[in-house]
Short mmCIF file of C-alpha atoms and ligand atoms in Angstrom, two decimals:
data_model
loop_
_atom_site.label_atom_id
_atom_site.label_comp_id
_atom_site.label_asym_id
_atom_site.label_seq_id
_atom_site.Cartn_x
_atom_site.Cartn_y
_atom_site.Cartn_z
CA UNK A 1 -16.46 -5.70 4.73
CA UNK A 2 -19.28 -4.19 6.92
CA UNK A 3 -18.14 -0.68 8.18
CA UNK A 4 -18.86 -0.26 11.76
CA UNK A 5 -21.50 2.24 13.17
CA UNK A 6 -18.90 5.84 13.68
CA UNK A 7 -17.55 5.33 10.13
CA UNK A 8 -18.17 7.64 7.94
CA UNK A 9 -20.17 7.62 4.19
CA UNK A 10 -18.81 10.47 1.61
CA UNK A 11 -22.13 11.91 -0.16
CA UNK A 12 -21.52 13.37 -3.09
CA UNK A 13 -24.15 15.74 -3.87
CA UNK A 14 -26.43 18.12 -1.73
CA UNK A 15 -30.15 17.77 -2.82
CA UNK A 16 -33.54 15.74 -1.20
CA UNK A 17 -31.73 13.01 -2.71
CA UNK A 18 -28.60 13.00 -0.20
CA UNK A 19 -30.56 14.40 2.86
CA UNK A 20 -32.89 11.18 2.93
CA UNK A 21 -30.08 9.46 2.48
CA UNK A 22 -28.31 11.14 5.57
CA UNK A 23 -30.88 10.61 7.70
CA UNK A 24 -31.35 7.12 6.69
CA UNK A 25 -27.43 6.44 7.15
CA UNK A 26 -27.56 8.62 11.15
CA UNK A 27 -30.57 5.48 12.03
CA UNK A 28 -27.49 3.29 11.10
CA UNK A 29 -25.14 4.94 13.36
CA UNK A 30 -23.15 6.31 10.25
CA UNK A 31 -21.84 10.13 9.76
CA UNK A 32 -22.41 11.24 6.53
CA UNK A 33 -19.75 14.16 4.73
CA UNK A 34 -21.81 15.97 2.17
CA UNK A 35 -19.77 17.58 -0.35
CA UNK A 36 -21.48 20.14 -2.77
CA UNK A 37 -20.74 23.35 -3.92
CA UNK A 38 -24.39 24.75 -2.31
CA UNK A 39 -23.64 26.25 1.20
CA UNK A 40 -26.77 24.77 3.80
CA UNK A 41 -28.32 22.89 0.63
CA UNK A 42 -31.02 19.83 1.31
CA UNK A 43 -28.05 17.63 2.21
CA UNK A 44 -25.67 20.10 4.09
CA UNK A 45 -28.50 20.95 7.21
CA UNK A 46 -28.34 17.23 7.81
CA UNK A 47 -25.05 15.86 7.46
CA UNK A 48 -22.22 15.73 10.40
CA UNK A 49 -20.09 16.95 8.25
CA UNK A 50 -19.56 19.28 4.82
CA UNK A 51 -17.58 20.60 1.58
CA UNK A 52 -18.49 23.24 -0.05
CA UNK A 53 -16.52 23.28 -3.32
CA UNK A 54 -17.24 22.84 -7.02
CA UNK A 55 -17.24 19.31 -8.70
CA UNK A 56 -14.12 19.97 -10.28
CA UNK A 57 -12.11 21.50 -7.46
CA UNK A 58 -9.40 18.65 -7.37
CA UNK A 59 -8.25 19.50 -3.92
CA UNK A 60 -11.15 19.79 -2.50
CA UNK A 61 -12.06 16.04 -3.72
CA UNK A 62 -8.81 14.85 -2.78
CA UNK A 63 -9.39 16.40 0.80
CA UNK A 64 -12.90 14.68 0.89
CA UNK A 65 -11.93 11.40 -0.08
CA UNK A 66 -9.13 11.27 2.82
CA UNK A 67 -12.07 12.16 5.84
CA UNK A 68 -14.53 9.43 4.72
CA UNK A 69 -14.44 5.70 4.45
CA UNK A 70 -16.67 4.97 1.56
CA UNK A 71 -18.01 7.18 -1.38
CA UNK A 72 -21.48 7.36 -2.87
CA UNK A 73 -23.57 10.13 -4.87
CA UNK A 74 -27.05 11.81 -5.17
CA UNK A 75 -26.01 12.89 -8.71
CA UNK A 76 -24.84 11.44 -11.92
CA UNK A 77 -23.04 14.42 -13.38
CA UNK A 78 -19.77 14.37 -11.82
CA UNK A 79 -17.01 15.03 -14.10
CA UNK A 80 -15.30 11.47 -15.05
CA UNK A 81 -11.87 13.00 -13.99
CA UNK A 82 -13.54 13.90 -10.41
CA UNK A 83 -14.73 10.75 -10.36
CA UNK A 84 -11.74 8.95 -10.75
CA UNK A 85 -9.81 10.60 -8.48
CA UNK A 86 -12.33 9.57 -5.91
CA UNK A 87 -11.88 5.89 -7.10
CA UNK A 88 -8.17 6.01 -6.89
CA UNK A 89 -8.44 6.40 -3.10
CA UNK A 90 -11.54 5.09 -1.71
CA UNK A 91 -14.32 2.71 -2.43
CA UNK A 92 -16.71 4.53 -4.47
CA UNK A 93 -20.17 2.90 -5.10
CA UNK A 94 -21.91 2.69 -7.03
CA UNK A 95 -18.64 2.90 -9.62
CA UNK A 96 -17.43 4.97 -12.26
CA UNK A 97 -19.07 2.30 -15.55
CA UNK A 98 -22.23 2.30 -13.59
CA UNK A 99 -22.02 6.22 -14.32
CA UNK A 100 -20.57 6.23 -17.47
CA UNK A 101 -23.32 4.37 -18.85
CA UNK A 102 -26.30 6.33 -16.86
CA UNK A 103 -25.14 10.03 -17.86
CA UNK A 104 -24.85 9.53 -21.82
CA UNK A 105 -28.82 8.15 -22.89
CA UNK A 106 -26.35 6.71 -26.15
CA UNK A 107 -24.34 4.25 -24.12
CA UNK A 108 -27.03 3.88 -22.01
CA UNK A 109 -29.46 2.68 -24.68
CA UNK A 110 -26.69 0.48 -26.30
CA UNK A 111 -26.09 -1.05 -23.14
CA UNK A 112 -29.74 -2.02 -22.72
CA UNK A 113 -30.21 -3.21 -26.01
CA UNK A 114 -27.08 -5.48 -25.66
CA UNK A 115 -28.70 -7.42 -22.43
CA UNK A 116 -31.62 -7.99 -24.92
CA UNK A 117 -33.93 -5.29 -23.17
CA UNK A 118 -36.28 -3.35 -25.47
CA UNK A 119 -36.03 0.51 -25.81
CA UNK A 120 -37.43 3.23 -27.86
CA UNK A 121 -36.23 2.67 -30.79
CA UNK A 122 -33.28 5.78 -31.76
CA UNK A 123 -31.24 7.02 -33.64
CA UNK A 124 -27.71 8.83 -33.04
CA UNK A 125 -27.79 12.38 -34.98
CA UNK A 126 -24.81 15.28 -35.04
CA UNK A 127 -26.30 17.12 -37.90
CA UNK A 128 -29.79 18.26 -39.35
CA UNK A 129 -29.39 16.08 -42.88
CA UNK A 130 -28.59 12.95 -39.88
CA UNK A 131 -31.68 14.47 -38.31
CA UNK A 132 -33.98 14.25 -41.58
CA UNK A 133 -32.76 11.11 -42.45
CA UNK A 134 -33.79 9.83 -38.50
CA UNK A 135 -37.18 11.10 -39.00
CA UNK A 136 -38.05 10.06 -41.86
CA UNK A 137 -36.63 6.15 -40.63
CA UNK A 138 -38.33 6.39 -37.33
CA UNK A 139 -41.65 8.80 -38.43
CA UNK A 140 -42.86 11.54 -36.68
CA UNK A 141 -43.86 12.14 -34.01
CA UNK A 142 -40.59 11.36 -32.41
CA UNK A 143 -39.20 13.20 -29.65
CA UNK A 144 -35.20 14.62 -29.86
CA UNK A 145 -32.89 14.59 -27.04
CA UNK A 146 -29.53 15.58 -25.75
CA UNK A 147 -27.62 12.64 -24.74
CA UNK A 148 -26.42 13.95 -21.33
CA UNK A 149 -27.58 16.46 -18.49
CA UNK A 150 -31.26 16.39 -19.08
CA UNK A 151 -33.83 15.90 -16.21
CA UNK A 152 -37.32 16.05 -15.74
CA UNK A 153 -38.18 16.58 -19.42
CA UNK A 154 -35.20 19.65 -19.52
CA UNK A 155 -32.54 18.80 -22.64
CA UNK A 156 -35.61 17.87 -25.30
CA UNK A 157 -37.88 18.60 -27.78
CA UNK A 158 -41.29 16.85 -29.24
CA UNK A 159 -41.13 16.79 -33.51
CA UNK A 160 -44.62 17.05 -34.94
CA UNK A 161 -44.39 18.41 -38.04
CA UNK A 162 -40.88 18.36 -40.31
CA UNK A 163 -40.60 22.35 -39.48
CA UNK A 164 -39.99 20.98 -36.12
CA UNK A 165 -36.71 19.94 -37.03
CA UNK A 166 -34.27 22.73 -37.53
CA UNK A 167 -35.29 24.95 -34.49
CA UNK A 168 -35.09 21.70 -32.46
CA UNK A 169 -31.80 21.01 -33.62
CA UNK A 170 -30.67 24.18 -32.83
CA UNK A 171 -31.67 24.61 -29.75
CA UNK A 172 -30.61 21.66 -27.88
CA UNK A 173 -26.76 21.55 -26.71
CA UNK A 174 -24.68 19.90 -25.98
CA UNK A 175 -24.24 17.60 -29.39
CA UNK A 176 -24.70 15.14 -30.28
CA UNK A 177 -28.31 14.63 -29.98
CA UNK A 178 -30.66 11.18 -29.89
CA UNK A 179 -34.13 10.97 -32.09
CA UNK A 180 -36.03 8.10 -30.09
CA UNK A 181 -39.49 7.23 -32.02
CA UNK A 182 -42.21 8.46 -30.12
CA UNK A 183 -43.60 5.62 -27.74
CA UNK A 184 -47.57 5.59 -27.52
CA UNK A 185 -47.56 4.79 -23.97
CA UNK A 186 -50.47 3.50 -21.81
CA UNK A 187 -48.68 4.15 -18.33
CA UNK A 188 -44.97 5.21 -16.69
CA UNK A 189 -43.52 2.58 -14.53
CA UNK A 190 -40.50 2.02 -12.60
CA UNK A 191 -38.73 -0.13 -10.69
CA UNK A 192 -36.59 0.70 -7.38
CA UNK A 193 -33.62 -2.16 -7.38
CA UNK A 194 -30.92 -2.92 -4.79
CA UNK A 195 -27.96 -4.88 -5.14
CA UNK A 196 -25.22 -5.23 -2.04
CA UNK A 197 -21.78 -5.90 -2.17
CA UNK A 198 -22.02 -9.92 -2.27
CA UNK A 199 -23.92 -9.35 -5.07
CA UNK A 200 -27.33 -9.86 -3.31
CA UNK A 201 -30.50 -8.07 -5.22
CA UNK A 202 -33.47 -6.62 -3.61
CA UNK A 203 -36.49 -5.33 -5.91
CA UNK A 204 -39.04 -3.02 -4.32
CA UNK A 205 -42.68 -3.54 -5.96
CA UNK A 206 -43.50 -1.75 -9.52
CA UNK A 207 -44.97 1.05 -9.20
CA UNK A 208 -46.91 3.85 -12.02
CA UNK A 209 -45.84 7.02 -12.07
CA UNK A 210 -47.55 10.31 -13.43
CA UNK A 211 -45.95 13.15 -14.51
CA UNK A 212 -47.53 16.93 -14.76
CA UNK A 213 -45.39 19.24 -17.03
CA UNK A 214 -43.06 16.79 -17.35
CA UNK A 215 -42.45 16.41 -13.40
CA UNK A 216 -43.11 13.45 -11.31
CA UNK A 217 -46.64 14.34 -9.56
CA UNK A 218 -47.62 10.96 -7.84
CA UNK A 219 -46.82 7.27 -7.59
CA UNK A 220 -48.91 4.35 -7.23
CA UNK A 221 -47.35 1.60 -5.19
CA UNK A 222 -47.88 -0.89 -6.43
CA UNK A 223 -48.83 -0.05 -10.00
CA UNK A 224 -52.52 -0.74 -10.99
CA UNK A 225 -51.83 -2.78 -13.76
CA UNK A 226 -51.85 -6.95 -14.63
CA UNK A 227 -49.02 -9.32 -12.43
CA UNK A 228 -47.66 -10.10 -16.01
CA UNK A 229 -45.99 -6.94 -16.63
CA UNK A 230 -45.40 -6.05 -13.00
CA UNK A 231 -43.29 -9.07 -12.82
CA UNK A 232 -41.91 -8.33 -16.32
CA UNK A 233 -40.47 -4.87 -15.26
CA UNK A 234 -38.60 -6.36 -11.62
CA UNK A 235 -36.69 -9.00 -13.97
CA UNK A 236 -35.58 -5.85 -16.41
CA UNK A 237 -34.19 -3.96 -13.43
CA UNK A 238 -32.57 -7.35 -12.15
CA UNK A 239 -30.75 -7.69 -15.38
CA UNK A 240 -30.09 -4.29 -15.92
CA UNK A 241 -28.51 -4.36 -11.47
CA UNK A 242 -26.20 -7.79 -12.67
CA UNK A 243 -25.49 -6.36 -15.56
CA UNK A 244 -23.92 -3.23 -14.44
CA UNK A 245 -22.80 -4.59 -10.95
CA UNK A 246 -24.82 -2.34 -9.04
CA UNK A 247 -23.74 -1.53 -5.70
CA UNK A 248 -26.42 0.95 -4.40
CA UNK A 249 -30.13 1.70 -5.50
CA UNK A 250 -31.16 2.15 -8.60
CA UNK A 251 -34.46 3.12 -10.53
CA UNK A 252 -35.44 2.07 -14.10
CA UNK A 253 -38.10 3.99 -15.60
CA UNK A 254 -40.08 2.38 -17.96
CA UNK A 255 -43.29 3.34 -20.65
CA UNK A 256 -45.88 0.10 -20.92
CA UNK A 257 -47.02 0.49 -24.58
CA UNK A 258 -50.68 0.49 -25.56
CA UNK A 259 -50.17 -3.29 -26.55
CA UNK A 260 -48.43 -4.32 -23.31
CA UNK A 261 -44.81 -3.91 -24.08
CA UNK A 262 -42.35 -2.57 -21.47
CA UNK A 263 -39.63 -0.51 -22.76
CA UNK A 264 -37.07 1.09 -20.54
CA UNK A 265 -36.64 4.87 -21.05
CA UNK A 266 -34.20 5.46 -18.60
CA UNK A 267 -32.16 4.26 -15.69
CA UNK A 268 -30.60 6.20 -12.59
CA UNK A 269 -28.06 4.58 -10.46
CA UNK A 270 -29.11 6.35 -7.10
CA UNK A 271 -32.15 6.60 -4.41
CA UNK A 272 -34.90 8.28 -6.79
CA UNK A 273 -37.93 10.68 -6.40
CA UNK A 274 -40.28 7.10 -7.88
CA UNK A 275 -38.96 5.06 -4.95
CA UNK A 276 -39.77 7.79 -2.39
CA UNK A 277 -43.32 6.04 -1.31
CA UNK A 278 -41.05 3.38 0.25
CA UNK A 279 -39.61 5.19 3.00
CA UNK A 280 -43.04 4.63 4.81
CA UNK A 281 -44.50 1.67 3.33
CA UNK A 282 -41.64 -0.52 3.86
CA UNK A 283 -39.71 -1.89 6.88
CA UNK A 284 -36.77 -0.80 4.93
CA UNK A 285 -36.93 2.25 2.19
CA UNK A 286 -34.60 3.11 -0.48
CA UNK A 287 -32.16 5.49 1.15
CA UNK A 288 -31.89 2.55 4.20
CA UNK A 289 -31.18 -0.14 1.31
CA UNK A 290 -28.56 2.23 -0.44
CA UNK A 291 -27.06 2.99 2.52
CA UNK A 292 -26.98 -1.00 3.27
CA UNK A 293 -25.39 -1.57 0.43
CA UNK A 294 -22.92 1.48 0.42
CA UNK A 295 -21.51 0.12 3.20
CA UNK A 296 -21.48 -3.71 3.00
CA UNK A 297 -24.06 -4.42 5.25
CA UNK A 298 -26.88 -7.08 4.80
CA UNK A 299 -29.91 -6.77 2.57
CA UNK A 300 -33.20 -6.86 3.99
CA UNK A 301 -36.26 -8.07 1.61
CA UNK A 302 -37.83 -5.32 -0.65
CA UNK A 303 -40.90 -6.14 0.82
CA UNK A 304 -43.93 -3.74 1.72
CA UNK A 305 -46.33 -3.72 4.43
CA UNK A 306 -48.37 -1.17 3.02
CA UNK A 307 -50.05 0.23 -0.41
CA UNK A 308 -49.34 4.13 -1.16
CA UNK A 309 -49.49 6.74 -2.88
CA UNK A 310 -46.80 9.56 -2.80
CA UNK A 311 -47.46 12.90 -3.95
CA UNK A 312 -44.86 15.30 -4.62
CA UNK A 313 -44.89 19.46 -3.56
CA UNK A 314 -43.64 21.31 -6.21
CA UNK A 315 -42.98 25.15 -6.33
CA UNK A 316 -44.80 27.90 -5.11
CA UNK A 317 -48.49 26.25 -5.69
CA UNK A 318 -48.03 23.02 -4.08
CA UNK A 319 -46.21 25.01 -0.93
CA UNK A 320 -48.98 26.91 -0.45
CA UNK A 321 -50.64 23.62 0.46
CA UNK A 322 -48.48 23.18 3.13
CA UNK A 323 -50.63 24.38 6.11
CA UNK A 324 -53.50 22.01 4.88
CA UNK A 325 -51.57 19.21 4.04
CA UNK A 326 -50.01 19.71 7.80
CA UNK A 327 -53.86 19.40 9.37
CA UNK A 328 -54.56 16.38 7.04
CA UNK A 329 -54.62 12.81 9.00
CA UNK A 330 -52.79 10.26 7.44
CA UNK A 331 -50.20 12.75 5.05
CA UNK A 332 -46.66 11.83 6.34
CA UNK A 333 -44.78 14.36 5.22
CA UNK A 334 -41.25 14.95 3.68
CA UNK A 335 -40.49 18.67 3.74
CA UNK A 336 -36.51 18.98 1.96
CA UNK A 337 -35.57 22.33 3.98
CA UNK A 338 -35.29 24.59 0.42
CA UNK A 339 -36.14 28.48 1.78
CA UNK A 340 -37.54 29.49 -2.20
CA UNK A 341 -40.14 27.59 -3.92
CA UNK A 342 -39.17 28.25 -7.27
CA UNK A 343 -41.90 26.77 -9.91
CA UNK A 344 -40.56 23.52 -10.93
CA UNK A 345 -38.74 23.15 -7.62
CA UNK A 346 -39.18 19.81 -5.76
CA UNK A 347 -40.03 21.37 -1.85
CA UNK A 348 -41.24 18.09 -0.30
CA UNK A 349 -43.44 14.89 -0.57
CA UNK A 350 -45.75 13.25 1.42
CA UNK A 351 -46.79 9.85 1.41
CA UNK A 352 -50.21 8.17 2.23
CA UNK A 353 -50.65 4.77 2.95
CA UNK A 354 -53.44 2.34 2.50
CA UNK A 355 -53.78 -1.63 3.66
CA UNK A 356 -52.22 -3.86 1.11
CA UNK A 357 -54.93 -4.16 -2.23
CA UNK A 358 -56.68 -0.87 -0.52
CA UNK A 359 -54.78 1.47 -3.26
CA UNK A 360 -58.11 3.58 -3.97
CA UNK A 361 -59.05 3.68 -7.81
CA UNK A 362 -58.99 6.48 -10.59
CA UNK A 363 -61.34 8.42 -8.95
CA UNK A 364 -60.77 8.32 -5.35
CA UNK A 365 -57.08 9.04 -5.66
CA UNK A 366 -57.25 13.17 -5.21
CA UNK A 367 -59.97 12.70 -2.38
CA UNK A 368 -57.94 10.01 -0.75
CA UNK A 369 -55.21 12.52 -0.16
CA UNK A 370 -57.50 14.57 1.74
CA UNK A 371 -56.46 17.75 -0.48
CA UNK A 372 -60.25 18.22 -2.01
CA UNK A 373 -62.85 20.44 -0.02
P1 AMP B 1 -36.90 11.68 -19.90
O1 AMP B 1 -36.22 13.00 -19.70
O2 AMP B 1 -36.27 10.81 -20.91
O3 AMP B 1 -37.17 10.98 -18.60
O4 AMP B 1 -38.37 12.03 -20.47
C1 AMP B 1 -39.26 12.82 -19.75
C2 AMP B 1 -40.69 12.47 -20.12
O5 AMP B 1 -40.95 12.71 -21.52
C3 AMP B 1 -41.02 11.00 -19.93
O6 AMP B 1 -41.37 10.73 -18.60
C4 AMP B 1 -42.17 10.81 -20.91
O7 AMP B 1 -43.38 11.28 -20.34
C5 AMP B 1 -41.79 11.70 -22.07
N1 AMP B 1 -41.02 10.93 -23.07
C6 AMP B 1 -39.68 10.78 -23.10
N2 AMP B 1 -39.29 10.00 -24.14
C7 AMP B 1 -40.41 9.63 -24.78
C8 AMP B 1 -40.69 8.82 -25.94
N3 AMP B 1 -39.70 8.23 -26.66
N4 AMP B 1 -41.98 8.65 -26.32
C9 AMP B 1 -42.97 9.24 -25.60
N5 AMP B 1 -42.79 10.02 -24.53
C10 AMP B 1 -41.53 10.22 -24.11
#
């Protein structure tokens, strides 16, 4: 069922992530009801209506649910009982598996390997002799991870040496832990993927992504690299969108190995900061699509009119930009309304777009953004 223009779509989460979203959903005539335990977060200065509570506050949920038609997230880490107390009384999509699967990288990695799509390859390990024996299966380098709550490069550890091992160990919580053989990549990629209610699936180009201290710094739409594993990398994140009967938006991130191989690393069922560049170089972005699909309504094609590059502001440095990026023709800019720039904080992005097969090459990209004197 389509819900009509007035209803109103539950948001689960207060960052960029559900703010984009917001605004995408007001274009559709929707109200969106943030709930988040941050007072005037991202989200919050953009939505009709709020909850502040924490993600375990019962009531609160309960409460929530009843004021909103339709239930979505921003965030994977809900607590499953939260979450299905939200099922229990409203539509909630994408759904609980969906979830299940993306928050724990072991059931997440099984899952992908069952539909036949390649990995890194891992190991499980809950002690250090489970550890040693990993490493010395899979070789060092190899890099250790917890198995839920990590983003942007937080929750793991790079083993060089066998001395690496014990402090590693250690140090990461909460067990258990996943050793995944170090992949020799040759590029990041990811794919944004839609799928509606009738089951309808919408792929937005593959794009690269790079990453500076471990944080997404640009991406290249589409990604400079051959049509074979372009297309390769839209039919993983259409299996991996049937497969999970995706209601929503979804990215899958993926490494191409020096030899050509794409293996996923990692898959988030929710608009994502490697799908940003399509708010402005397609007719329909990813927090449109999501909200599409959140709420029944038709699927337009993935498609883009434009190439681009997005660039995201980070912290304190990138911030200070902000003034020059302002007076730069062409930046279209994406500020996320956080008052402290904390280093490692994602303030904003802006996009830049160039006609279709105009993406400029390795060494125009910095001047292209106009940010070079
Ligand atoms: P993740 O938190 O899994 O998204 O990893 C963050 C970043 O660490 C990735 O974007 C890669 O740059 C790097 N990384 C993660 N896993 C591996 C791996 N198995 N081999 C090589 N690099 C990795």
């Amino acid at each position: 069922m389509m819900l009509p223009p007035g209803a109103v779509i539950g948001m689960v989460g207060g960052g960029q992530l559900g703010r984009m979203s917001a605004q995408a959903a007001a274009r559709l005539g929707y109200l969106v009801h943030v709930f988040s335990p941050e007072q005037d977060g991202p989200a919050a200065q953009v939505a009709a209506r709020n909850t502040v509570a924490a993600y375990d506050d019962l009531d609160a949920l309960r409460a929530f649910a009843e004021a909103v038609d339709v239930v979505t997230f921003e965030f994977e880490n809900l607590p499953a009982e939260s979450l299905a107390l939200l099922e229990s009384l409203k539509p909630v999509r994408p759904g609980a598996k969906i979830l299940a699967v993306s928050q724990d990288r072991i059931l997440e990695k099984q899952f992908l390997n069952d539909a036949g799509i390649a990995t890194a390859p891992w190991v499980k390990v809950e002690s250090l002799e489970e550890l040693e024996a990993a490493a010395a299966r899979l070789g060092l380098p190899a890099v250790l991870k917890t198995t839920r709550l990590g983003y942007d490069g937080k929750g793991q550890a790079m083993l060089r040496a066998s001395e690496d091992l014990a402090p590693a160990f250690a140090r990461l919580e909460p067990k258990p832990l996943v050793l995944e053989g170090f992949v020799d990549f040759g590029a990041e990629i990811s794919v944004m993927v839609a799928r509606g209610v009738d089951g309808a699936i919408r792929c937005f180009d593959t794009v690269e992504n790079r990453h500076k201290h471990h944080i997404l710094d640009m991406t290249l739409a589409p990604a400079p690299l051959g049509p074979d594993i372009l297309q390769e990398a839209q039919g993983i994140a259409r299996v991996v969108a049937e497969r999970l009967k995706l209601v929503g938006v979804m990215g899958v991130e993926m490494f191409v190995t020096a030899k050509g191989e794409v293996v996923v690393n990692e898959i988030a069922p929710r608009p994502h900061n490697s799908g940003h560049w399509t708010m402005d170089a397609c007719p329909c972005g990813q927090f449109e699509m999501h909200i599409r699909a959140v709420a029944g309504l038709p699927l337009p094609p993935a498609v883009r009119h434009s190439d681009a590059v997005m660039k995201n502001l980070i912290g304190p440095d990138d911030m200070a930009l902000w003034p020059q990026i302002l007076a730069t023709p062409g930046l279209i800019v994406h500020h996320y309304g956080k008052t402290e720039a904390r280093p490692g904080r994602k303030m904003g992005h802006f996009n830049r777009l160039f006609p279709k097969g105009a993406l400029p090459g390795e060494l125009g990209i910095e001047d292209a953004l106009g940010l070079v004197e």
